[in-house]
Every structure is written in C-alpha cells, then in structure tokens.
mmCIF file with all atom_site columns, C-alpha atoms in Angstrom:
data_model
loop_
_atom_site.group_PDB
_atom_site.id
_atom_site.type_symbol
_atom_site.label_atom_id
_atom_site.label_alt_id
_atom_site.label_comp_id
_atom_site.label_asym_id
_atom_site.label_entity_id
_atom_site.label_seq_id
_atom_site.pdbx_PDB_ins_code
_atom_site.Cartn_x
_atom_site.Cartn_y
_atom_site.Cartn_z
_atom_site.occupancy
_atom_site.B_iso_or_equiv
_atom_site.pdbx_formal_charge
_atom_site.auth_seq_id
_atom_site.auth_comp_id
_atom_site.auth_asym_id
_atom_site.auth_atom_id
_atom_site.pdbx_PDB_model_num
ATOM 1   C CA . MET I 1 1   ? 22.818  18.012  6.775  1.00 0.00 ? 637 MET I CA 1
ATOM 2   C CA . ALA I 1 2   ? 24.499  14.788  4.900  1.00 0.00 ? 638 ALA I CA 1
ATOM 3   C CA . THR I 1 3   ? 23.145  16.876  1.267  1.00 0.00 ? 639 THR I CA 1
ATOM 4   C CA . ASP I 1 4   ? 24.524  20.507  2.983  1.00 0.00 ? 640 ASP I CA 1
ATOM 5   C CA . LEU I 1 5   ? 28.375  18.411  3.799  1.00 0.00 ? 641 LEU I CA 1
ATOM 6   C CA . VAL I 1 6   ? 27.749  16.367  -0.577 1.00 0.00 ? 642 VAL I CA 1
ATOM 7   C CA . ASN I 1 7   ? 27.088  20.141  -1.599 1.00 0.00 ? 643 ASN I CA 1
ATOM 8   C CA . THR I 1 8   ? 30.362  21.178  -0.320 1.00 0.00 ? 644 THR I CA 1
ATOM 9   C CA . SER I 1 9   ? 32.930  19.460  -2.333 1.00 0.00 ? 645 SER I CA 1
ATOM 10  C CA . PRO I 1 10  ? 34.896  21.530  -4.980 1.00 0.00 ? 646 PRO I CA 1
ATOM 11  C CA . GLU I 1 11  ? 32.358  18.321  -7.991 1.00 0.00 ? 647 GLU I CA 1
ATOM 12  C CA . VAL I 1 12  ? 29.386  20.803  -6.890 1.00 0.00 ? 648 VAL I CA 1
ATOM 13  C CA . ARG I 1 13  ? 30.020  24.044  -6.071 1.00 0.00 ? 649 ARG I CA 1
ATOM 14  C CA . SER I 1 14  ? 31.397  26.225  -9.368 1.00 0.00 ? 650 SER I CA 1
ATOM 15  C CA . ALA I 1 15  ? 33.295  27.781  -5.935 1.00 0.00 ? 651 ALA I CA 1
ATOM 16  C CA . GLY I 1 16  ? 35.887  25.539  -5.227 1.00 0.00 ? 652 GLY I CA 1
ATOM 17  C CA . GLU I 1 17  ? 35.993  23.288  -2.404 1.00 0.00 ? 653 GLU I CA 1
ATOM 18  C CA . MET I 1 18  ? 33.212  24.959  0.545  1.00 0.00 ? 654 MET I CA 1
ATOM 19  C CA . LEU I 1 19  ? 34.914  23.882  3.760  1.00 0.00 ? 655 LEU I CA 1
ATOM 20  C CA . PRO I 1 20  ? 39.351  24.395  2.841  1.00 0.00 ? 656 PRO I CA 1
ATOM 21  C CA . ASP I 1 21  ? 40.470  24.828  6.415  1.00 0.00 ? 657 ASP I CA 1
ATOM 22  C CA . PRO I 1 22  ? 39.472  23.610  10.220 1.00 0.00 ? 658 PRO I CA 1
ATOM 23  C CA . ALA I 1 23  ? 38.305  27.363  10.220 1.00 0.00 ? 659 ALA I CA 1
ATOM 24  C CA . ALA I 1 24  ? 35.590  26.852  7.614  1.00 0.00 ? 660 ALA I CA 1
ATOM 25  C CA . LEU I 1 25  ? 34.573  22.932  9.035  1.00 0.00 ? 661 LEU I CA 1
ATOM 26  C CA . ALA I 1 26  ? 33.555  25.249  12.337 1.00 0.00 ? 662 ALA I CA 1
ATOM 27  C CA . ARG I 1 27  ? 31.359  27.607  10.508 1.00 0.00 ? 663 ARG I CA 1
ATOM 28  C CA . PHE I 1 28  ? 29.882  24.464  8.742  1.00 0.00 ? 664 PHE I CA 1
ATOM 29  C CA . LEU I 1 29  ? 29.114  22.939  12.064 1.00 0.00 ? 665 LEU I CA 1
ATOM 30  C CA . ALA I 1 30  ? 28.474  26.069  14.050 1.00 0.00 ? 666 ALA I CA 1
ATOM 31  C CA . ASP I 1 31  ? 25.721  26.380  10.883 1.00 0.00 ? 667 ASP I CA 1
ATOM 32  C CA . HIS I 1 32  ? 24.618  23.701  11.076 1.00 0.00 ? 668 HIS I CA 1
ATOM 33  C CA . ASP I 1 33  ? 23.899  24.056  15.736 1.00 0.00 ? 669 ASP I CA 1
ATOM 34  C CA . LEU I 1 34  ? 26.614  21.286  15.473 1.00 0.00 ? 670 LEU I CA 1
ATOM 35  C CA . HIS I 1 35  ? 29.224  21.730  18.691 1.00 0.00 ? 671 HIS I CA 1
ATOM 36  C CA . SER I 1 36  ? 32.629  19.617  19.220 1.00 0.00 ? 672 SER I CA 1
ATOM 37  C CA . GLY I 1 37  ? 32.292  20.816  23.151 1.00 0.00 ? 673 GLY I CA 1
ATOM 38  C CA . GLY I 1 38  ? 34.087  23.832  22.383 1.00 0.00 ? 674 GLY I CA 1
ATOM 39  C CA . ARG I 1 39  ? 36.608  22.677  20.704 1.00 0.00 ? 675 ARG I CA 1
ATOM 40  C CA . THR I 1 40  ? 37.923  23.713  17.250 1.00 0.00 ? 676 THR I CA 1
ATOM 41  C CA . PRO I 1 41  ? 38.499  21.550  14.729 1.00 0.00 ? 677 PRO I CA 1
ATOM 42  C CA . SER I 1 42  ? 41.656  20.447  13.664 1.00 0.00 ? 678 SER I CA 1
ATOM 43  C CA . HIS I 1 43  ? 43.170  19.510  10.124 1.00 0.00 ? 679 HIS I CA 1
ATOM 44  C CA . ASP I 1 44  ? 43.236  15.706  10.819 1.00 0.00 ? 680 ASP I CA 1
ATOM 45  C CA . ASP I 1 45  ? 38.886  17.126  12.108 1.00 0.00 ? 681 ASP I CA 1
ATOM 46  C CA . LEU I 1 46  ? 39.266  18.222  8.421  1.00 0.00 ? 682 LEU I CA 1
ATOM 47  C CA . GLY I 1 47  ? 41.112  15.445  6.961  1.00 0.00 ? 683 GLY I CA 1
ATOM 48  C CA . GLN I 1 48  ? 38.193  13.134  8.639  1.00 0.00 ? 684 GLN I CA 1
ATOM 49  C CA . VAL I 1 49  ? 35.098  14.486  7.152  1.00 0.00 ? 685 VAL I CA 1
ATOM 50  C CA . LEU I 1 50  ? 36.099  15.656  3.561  1.00 0.00 ? 686 LEU I CA 1
ATOM 51  C CA . ALA I 1 51  ? 36.261  11.675  3.372  1.00 0.00 ? 687 ALA I CA 1
ATOM 52  C CA . LEU I 1 52  ? 33.092  11.625  5.190  1.00 0.00 ? 688 LEU I CA 1
ATOM 53  C CA . ARG I 1 53  ? 32.067  13.775  2.600  1.00 0.00 ? 689 ARG I CA 1
ATOM 54  C CA . GLN I 1 54  ? 32.992  10.997  -0.165 1.00 0.00 ? 690 GLN I CA 1
ATOM 55  C CA . GLU I 1 55  ? 31.195  8.504   1.661  1.00 0.00 ? 691 GLU I CA 1
ATOM 56  C CA . VAL I 1 56  ? 27.963  10.091  2.793  1.00 0.00 ? 692 VAL I CA 1
ATOM 57  C CA . ARG I 1 57  ? 28.264  10.591  -1.208 1.00 0.00 ? 693 ARG I CA 1
ATOM 58  C CA . ALA I 1 58  ? 27.928  7.130   -2.041 1.00 0.00 ? 694 ALA I CA 1
ATOM 59  C CA . ILE I 1 59  ? 25.374  6.449   -0.112 1.00 0.00 ? 695 ILE I CA 1
ATOM 60  C CA . LEU I 1 60  ? 23.543  9.281   -1.148 1.00 0.00 ? 696 LEU I CA 1
ATOM 61  C CA . GLU I 1 61  ? 24.104  8.090   -5.616 1.00 0.00 ? 697 GLU I CA 1
ATOM 62  C CA . SER I 1 62  ? 23.587  4.211   -4.502 1.00 0.00 ? 698 SER I CA 1
ATOM 63  C CA . THR I 1 63  ? 20.039  3.463   -6.022 1.00 0.00 ? 699 THR I CA 1
ATOM 64  C CA . ASP I 1 64  ? 20.340  -0.215  -3.953 1.00 0.00 ? 700 ASP I CA 1
ATOM 65  C CA . GLU I 1 65  ? 18.396  0.824   -0.768 1.00 0.00 ? 701 GLU I CA 1
ATOM 66  C CA . ASP I 1 66  ? 19.155  -2.323  1.634  1.00 0.00 ? 702 ASP I CA 1
ATOM 67  C CA . HIS I 1 67  ? 23.037  -0.526  0.250  1.00 0.00 ? 703 HIS I CA 1
ATOM 68  C CA . VAL I 1 68  ? 22.244  2.724   1.648  1.00 0.00 ? 704 VAL I CA 1
ATOM 69  C CA . ALA I 1 69  ? 20.669  1.385   5.490  1.00 0.00 ? 705 ALA I CA 1
ATOM 70  C CA . GLU I 1 70  ? 23.135  -0.428  5.815  1.00 0.00 ? 706 GLU I CA 1
ATOM 71  C CA . GLN I 1 71  ? 26.346  1.791   5.310  1.00 0.00 ? 707 GLN I CA 1
ATOM 72  C CA . ALA I 1 72  ? 23.854  4.640   6.810  1.00 0.00 ? 708 ALA I CA 1
ATOM 73  C CA . GLY I 1 73  ? 23.517  1.767   9.212  1.00 0.00 ? 709 GLY I CA 1
ATOM 74  C CA . ALA I 1 74  ? 27.460  1.844   9.588  1.00 0.00 ? 710 ALA I CA 1
ATOM 75  C CA . LEU I 1 75  ? 27.518  5.299   10.180 1.00 0.00 ? 711 LEU I CA 1
ATOM 76  C CA . VAL I 1 76  ? 25.233  5.374   13.068 1.00 0.00 ? 712 VAL I CA 1
ATOM 77  C CA . GLY I 1 77  ? 27.529  2.190   14.447 1.00 0.00 ? 713 GLY I CA 1
ATOM 78  C CA . ARG I 1 78  ? 29.940  4.381   14.517 1.00 0.00 ? 714 ARG I CA 1
ATOM 79  C CA . ALA I 1 79  ? 29.897  6.128   17.618 1.00 0.00 ? 715 ALA I CA 1
ATOM 80  C CA . GLY I 1 80  ? 29.951  2.511   19.513 1.00 0.00 ? 716 GLY I CA 1
ATOM 81  C CA . ILE I 1 81  ? 26.160  2.007   19.632 1.00 0.00 ? 717 ILE I CA 1
ATOM 82  C CA . GLY I 1 82  ? 23.453  3.044   17.613 1.00 0.00 ? 718 GLY I CA 1
ATOM 83  C CA . PRO I 1 83  ? 20.184  2.436   15.631 1.00 0.00 ? 719 PRO I CA 1
ATOM 84  C CA . GLY I 1 84  ? 19.767  1.198   12.415 1.00 0.00 ? 720 GLY I CA 1
ATOM 85  C CA . LEU I 1 85  ? 17.366  -0.588  9.459  1.00 0.00 ? 721 LEU I CA 1
ATOM 86  C CA . HIS I 1 86  ? 17.870  -4.289  8.939  1.00 0.00 ? 722 HIS I CA 1
ATOM 87  C CA . ARG I 1 87  ? 15.870  -6.370  6.421  1.00 0.00 ? 723 ARG I CA 1
ATOM 88  C CA . ASP I 1 88  ? 13.628  -8.777  8.903  1.00 0.00 ? 724 ASP I CA 1
ATOM 89  C CA . ALA I 1 89  ? 12.520  -12.059 6.857  1.00 0.00 ? 725 ALA I CA 1
ATOM 90  C CA . ASP I 1 90  ? 9.886   -11.186 5.626  1.00 0.00 ? 726 ASP I CA 1
ATOM 91  C CA . GLY I 1 91  ? 11.759  -8.017  3.921  1.00 0.00 ? 727 GLY I CA 1
ATOM 92  C CA . ARG I 1 92  ? 10.547  -5.560  6.371  1.00 0.00 ? 728 ARG I CA 1
ATOM 93  C CA . TRP I 1 93  ? 12.975  -2.763  7.680  1.00 0.00 ? 729 TRP I CA 1
ATOM 94  C CA . GLN I 1 94  ? 13.064  -3.227  11.678 1.00 0.00 ? 730 GLN I CA 1
ATOM 95  C CA . TRP I 1 95  ? 15.871  -1.047  13.886 1.00 0.00 ? 731 TRP I CA 1
ATOM 96  C CA . HIS I 1 96  ? 18.544  -2.404  14.501 1.00 0.00 ? 732 HIS I CA 1
ATOM 97  C CA . VAL I 1 97  ? 20.687  -1.414  17.995 1.00 0.00 ? 733 VAL I CA 1
ATOM 98  C CA . VAL I 1 98  ? 24.352  -2.676  18.343 1.00 0.00 ? 734 VAL I CA 1
ATOM 99  C CA . THR I 1 99  ? 25.306  -2.821  21.744 1.00 0.00 ? 735 THR I CA 1
ATOM 100 C CA . ALA I 1 100 ? 28.644  -3.338  23.328 1.00 0.00 ? 736 ALA I CA 1
ATOM 101 C CA . PRO I 1 101 ? 29.428  -7.015  24.176 1.00 0.00 ? 737 PRO I CA 1
ATOM 102 C CA . GLU I 1 102 ? 29.826  -6.611  28.035 1.00 0.00 ? 738 GLU I CA 1
ATOM 103 C CA . VAL I 1 103 ? 25.460  -3.941  28.186 1.00 0.00 ? 739 VAL I CA 1
ATOM 104 C CA . SER I 1 104 ? 23.291  -6.428  30.631 1.00 0.00 ? 740 SER I CA 1
ATOM 105 C CA . LEU I 1 105 ? 19.744  -7.716  29.690 1.00 0.00 ? 741 LEU I CA 1
ATOM 106 C CA . ALA I 1 106 ? 18.272  -4.437  30.968 1.00 0.00 ? 742 ALA I CA 1
ATOM 107 C CA . ASP I 1 107 ? 20.640  -2.094  29.620 1.00 0.00 ? 743 ASP I CA 1
ATOM 108 C CA . GLU I 1 108 ? 19.499  -3.122  25.930 1.00 0.00 ? 744 GLU I CA 1
ATOM 109 C CA . LEU I 1 109 ? 16.548  -3.190  26.605 1.00 0.00 ? 745 LEU I CA 1
ATOM 110 C CA . ALA I 1 110 ? 16.563  0.149   27.394 1.00 0.00 ? 746 ALA I CA 1
ATOM 111 C CA . VAL I 1 111 ? 18.084  1.419   24.860 1.00 0.00 ? 747 VAL I CA 1
ATOM 112 C CA . LEU I 1 112 ? 16.144  -0.250  22.283 1.00 0.00 ? 748 LEU I CA 1
ATOM 113 C CA . ILE I 1 113 ? 13.385  0.778   24.232 1.00 0.00 ? 749 ILE I CA 1
ATOM 114 C CA . GLY I 1 114 ? 15.088  4.453   24.044 1.00 0.00 ? 750 GLY I CA 1
ATOM 115 C CA . VAL I 1 115 ? 15.621  3.801   20.429 1.00 0.00 ? 751 VAL I CA 1
ATOM 116 C CA . GLY I 1 116 ? 11.588  3.366   19.840 1.00 0.00 ? 752 GLY I CA 1
ATOM 117 C CA . LEU I 1 117 ? 10.040  6.124   22.021 1.00 0.00 ? 753 LEU I CA 1
ATOM 118 C CA . LEU I 1 118 ? 12.641  8.744   20.328 1.00 0.00 ? 754 LEU I CA 1
ATOM 119 C CA . ALA I 1 119 ? 11.664  7.503   16.973 1.00 0.00 ? 755 ALA I CA 1
ATOM 120 C CA . VAL I 1 120 ? 8.541   7.189   17.850 1.00 0.00 ? 756 VAL I CA 1
ATOM 121 C CA . LEU I 1 121 ? 8.293   10.910  19.523 1.00 0.00 ? 757 LEU I CA 1
ATOM 122 C CA . ARG I 1 122 ? 9.628   12.092  16.253 1.00 0.00 ? 758 ARG I CA 1
ATOM 123 C CA . THR I 1 123 ? 7.394   10.655  13.712 1.00 0.00 ? 759 THR I CA 1
ATOM 124 C CA . LEU I 1 124 ? 4.303   10.925  15.973 1.00 0.00 ? 760 LEU I CA 1
ATOM 125 C CA . SER I 1 125 ? 4.849   13.592  18.598 1.00 0.00 ? 761 SER I CA 1
ATOM 126 C CA . HIS I 1 126 ? 4.106   12.681  22.471 1.00 0.00 ? 762 HIS I CA 1
ATOM 127 C CA . ASP I 1 127 ? 1.183   13.284  22.621 1.00 0.00 ? 763 ASP I CA 1
ATOM 128 C CA . ARG I 1 128 ? 0.733   9.293   20.821 1.00 0.00 ? 764 ARG I CA 1
ATOM 129 C CA . PHE I 1 129 ? 1.484   8.310   24.819 1.00 0.00 ? 765 PHE I CA 1
ATOM 130 C CA . ARG I 1 130 ? -1.362  7.910   25.986 1.00 0.00 ? 766 ARG I CA 1
ATOM 131 C CA . HIS I 1 131 ? -2.894  6.398   29.668 1.00 0.00 ? 767 HIS I CA 1
ATOM 132 C CA . CYS I 1 132 ? -5.508  3.794   28.597 1.00 0.00 ? 768 CYS I CA 1
ATOM 133 C CA . ALA I 1 133 ? -9.026  5.232   28.193 1.00 0.00 ? 769 ALA I CA 1
ATOM 134 C CA . SER I 1 134 ? -10.721 2.026   30.918 1.00 0.00 ? 770 SER I CA 1
ATOM 135 C CA . PRO I 1 135 ? -11.269 3.250   34.410 1.00 0.00 ? 771 PRO I CA 1
ATOM 136 C CA . VAL I 1 136 ? -10.273 0.200   35.682 1.00 0.00 ? 772 VAL I CA 1
ATOM 137 C CA . CYS I 1 137 ? -6.412  0.028   33.328 1.00 0.00 ? 773 CYS I CA 1
ATOM 138 C CA . ASN I 1 138 ? -4.198  1.673   34.709 1.00 0.00 ? 774 ASN I CA 1
ATOM 139 C CA . GLY I 1 139 ? -2.221  0.465   31.359 1.00 0.00 ? 775 GLY I CA 1
ATOM 140 C CA . MET I 1 140 ? -0.158  2.725   28.811 1.00 0.00 ? 776 MET I CA 1
ATOM 141 C CA . PHE I 1 141 ? 0.214   3.187   25.313 1.00 0.00 ? 777 PHE I CA 1
ATOM 142 C CA . VAL I 1 142 ? 1.869   4.969   21.972 1.00 0.00 ? 778 VAL I CA 1
ATOM 143 C CA . ASP I 1 143 ? -1.009  5.037   19.933 1.00 0.00 ? 779 ASP I CA 1
ATOM 144 C CA . THR I 1 144 ? 0.048   5.038   16.456 1.00 0.00 ? 780 THR I CA 1
ATOM 145 C CA . SER I 1 145 ? -2.913  4.720   14.403 1.00 0.00 ? 781 SER I CA 1
ATOM 146 C CA . ARG I 1 146 ? -3.204  7.008   11.645 1.00 0.00 ? 782 ARG I CA 1
ATOM 147 C CA . ALA I 1 147 ? -5.518  8.479   13.201 1.00 0.00 ? 783 ALA I CA 1
ATOM 148 C CA . GLY I 1 148 ? -4.558  9.066   15.718 1.00 0.00 ? 784 GLY I CA 1
ATOM 149 C CA . ARG I 1 149 ? -7.569  8.483   17.785 1.00 0.00 ? 785 ARG I CA 1
ATOM 150 C CA . ARG I 1 150 ? -6.816  5.097   19.811 1.00 0.00 ? 786 ARG I CA 1
ATOM 151 C CA . ARG I 1 151 ? -7.901  4.908   23.200 1.00 0.00 ? 787 ARG I CA 1
ATOM 152 C CA . TYR I 1 152 ? -7.628  1.719   24.563 1.00 0.00 ? 788 TYR I CA 1
ATOM 153 C CA . CYS I 1 153 ? -4.631  -0.061  25.819 1.00 0.00 ? 789 CYS I CA 1
ATOM 154 C CA . MET I 1 154 ? -5.591  -3.665  24.596 1.00 0.00 ? 790 MET I CA 1
ATOM 155 C CA . PRO I 1 155 ? -8.812  -2.377  22.754 1.00 0.00 ? 791 PRO I CA 1
ATOM 156 C CA . ASP I 1 156 ? -9.647  -6.011  22.588 1.00 0.00 ? 792 ASP I CA 1
ATOM 157 C CA . LEU I 1 157 ? -9.732  -6.894  26.608 1.00 0.00 ? 793 LEU I CA 1
ATOM 158 C CA . CYS I 1 158 ? -9.586  -2.707  27.607 1.00 0.00 ? 794 CYS I CA 1
ATOM 159 C CA . GLY I 1 159 ? -12.383 -1.693  24.936 1.00 0.00 ? 795 GLY I CA 1
ATOM 160 C CA . ASN I 1 160 ? -14.481 -4.663  25.050 1.00 0.00 ? 796 ASN I CA 1
ATOM 161 C CA . ARG I 1 161 ? -14.372 -4.578  28.500 1.00 0.00 ? 797 ARG I CA 1
ATOM 162 C CA . LEU I 1 162 ? -16.481 -0.781  28.928 1.00 0.00 ? 798 LEU I CA 1
ATOM 163 C CA . ASN I 1 163 ? -17.874 -1.643  25.725 1.00 0.00 ? 799 ASN I CA 1
ATOM 164 C CA . VAL I 1 164 ? -19.983 -4.573  27.179 1.00 0.00 ? 800 VAL I CA 1
ATOM 165 C CA . ALA I 1 165 ? -20.139 -2.726  30.907 1.00 0.00 ? 801 ALA I CA 1
ATOM 166 C CA . ASN I 1 166 ? -22.294 -0.367  29.265 1.00 0.00 ? 802 ASN I CA 1
ATOM 167 C CA . HIS I 1 167 ? -23.945 -1.604  27.207 1.00 0.00 ? 803 HIS I CA 1
ATOM 168 C CA . ARG I 1 168 ? -25.314 -3.928  30.652 1.00 0.00 ? 804 ARG I CA 1
ATOM 169 C CA . ALA I 1 169 ? -25.816 -0.520  32.419 1.00 0.00 ? 805 ALA I CA 1
ATOM 170 C CA . ARG I 1 170 ? -28.584 0.219   29.866 1.00 0.00 ? 806 ARG I CA 1
ATOM 171 C CA . HIS I 1 171 ? -29.688 -2.934  29.142 1.00 0.00 ? 807 HIS I CA 1
ATOM 172 C CA . PRO I 1 172 ? -30.747 -4.685  32.462 1.00 0.00 ? 808 PRO I CA 1
ATOM 173 C CA . VAL I 1 173 ? -30.442 -8.771  32.822 1.00 0.00 ? 809 VAL I CA 1
ATOM 174 C CA . PRO I 1 174 ? -33.603 -9.167  35.141 1.00 0.00 ? 810 PRO I CA 1
ATOM 175 C CA . ASP I 1 175 ? -33.955 -11.258 38.291 1.00 0.00 ? 811 ASP I CA 1
ATOM 176 C CA . ALA I 1 176 ? -34.154 -15.023 37.485 1.00 0.00 ? 812 ALA I CA 1
ATOM 177 C CA . GLY I 1 177 ? -36.394 -14.872 40.970 1.00 0.00 ? 813 GLY I CA 1
ATOM 178 C CA . LYS I 1 178 ? -39.785 -12.819 39.151 1.00 0.00 ? 814 LYS I CA 1
ATOM 179 C CA . GLU I 1 179 ? -41.920 -13.565 36.150 1.00 0.00 ? 815 GLU I CA 1
ATOM 180 C CA . GLY I 1 180 ? -42.043 -11.955 33.090 1.00 0.00 ? 816 GLY I CA 1
ATOM 181 C CA . PRO I 1 181 ? -45.582 -9.213  33.133 1.00 0.00 ? 817 PRO I CA 1
ATOM 182 C CA . SER I 1 182 ? -48.342 -9.976  36.106 1.00 0.00 ? 818 SER I CA 1
ATOM 183 C CA . ALA I 1 183 ? -52.058 -10.698 34.513 1.00 0.00 ? 819 ALA I CA 1
ATOM 184 C CA . THR I 1 184 ? -54.082 -8.937  36.656 1.00 0.00 ? 820 THR I CA 1
#
C-alpha cells in the first residue's frame, strides 16, 4: 500500500493528482479495505495523507536501511504503541515495541509476545504453533526451523529423553543378579 499511496502523486502520474479531494481519498481507502469507522475523510484528513505520502516517498527512496527502519518505526509509533525494528549490538535486526510509560510489566510483555506471535503467524503460519511430541511433556513451541519438522519443545532435553527411552526398550540391560549364559 505504501507504493500505491506514493504512486497517487502528480510526480508519478501524468494524469495529475490522483487524490484531489476527500472523495478520492475515500475511494483509495476503500480500494485497500481500510475503513475509518464509517467516517468520511475531511479536507484536513486529505492534507495529512498528502503530507504522509511525501514522508513515505522519502522512506522508500532512502538507500540507508537503518534510516528506513527508523522512519518506518516512527510511522508505526504515531499510533501510540507499536513495533519497530532496531539493530542490536551485533548489527542484527530485532523487534522493538514502544509502549506507554504507565503500562504494567505484564501488559508490556503481552504486547511483546503478541507482536512476536503475529509475526510468526504472518511469516510462517499457524501450523508452526505446536505441542511437544514427547509423551511426558506438555510444552509448546513455535517451530521456526526452515524445514518445519521440529517435534520437541526442548530437543536437547525432551528429544534426548525419548531417544534414550526408545533405545533402552530395544536393548534391555541384563539383570545384575544373573550371570552370563550357562555352560550346561
């Protein structure tokens, strides 16, 4: 949708301004399944969207990915709370969620978890939310493996325990009181 908005500009369209009035803005929003709660866009709304269009264009034209992440995060943050991407100390992208200062720790964690789960849902799909395959574990996990074949919440613990149990079932240890085969 960012490019669709930018492409309504007279700089792009030889036909001129594609959002000349609030009615055109309403059509643009409807074409993108965005509904403003039944409210008809005003001239003030139109002016703000046209200013946003220029900001989005500048973001899209930026060649600095850090700047793009920062500015896109600023756009998300305008709603009061929202996720953004920031680089960690190793230069990797990490989710960062801005919350109101008075939010409780539990609510802040809920927001962070929710953003993470929505991201997994969007990128990997719901079938990646799984129960551990170990019969003695009630754990759950999100399978983020490339192949999508992870079976255990903690492979080093649950997977190894099950493998050891299966091995012992196939190869029972002889009783300590018995001696080897009799020579009779």
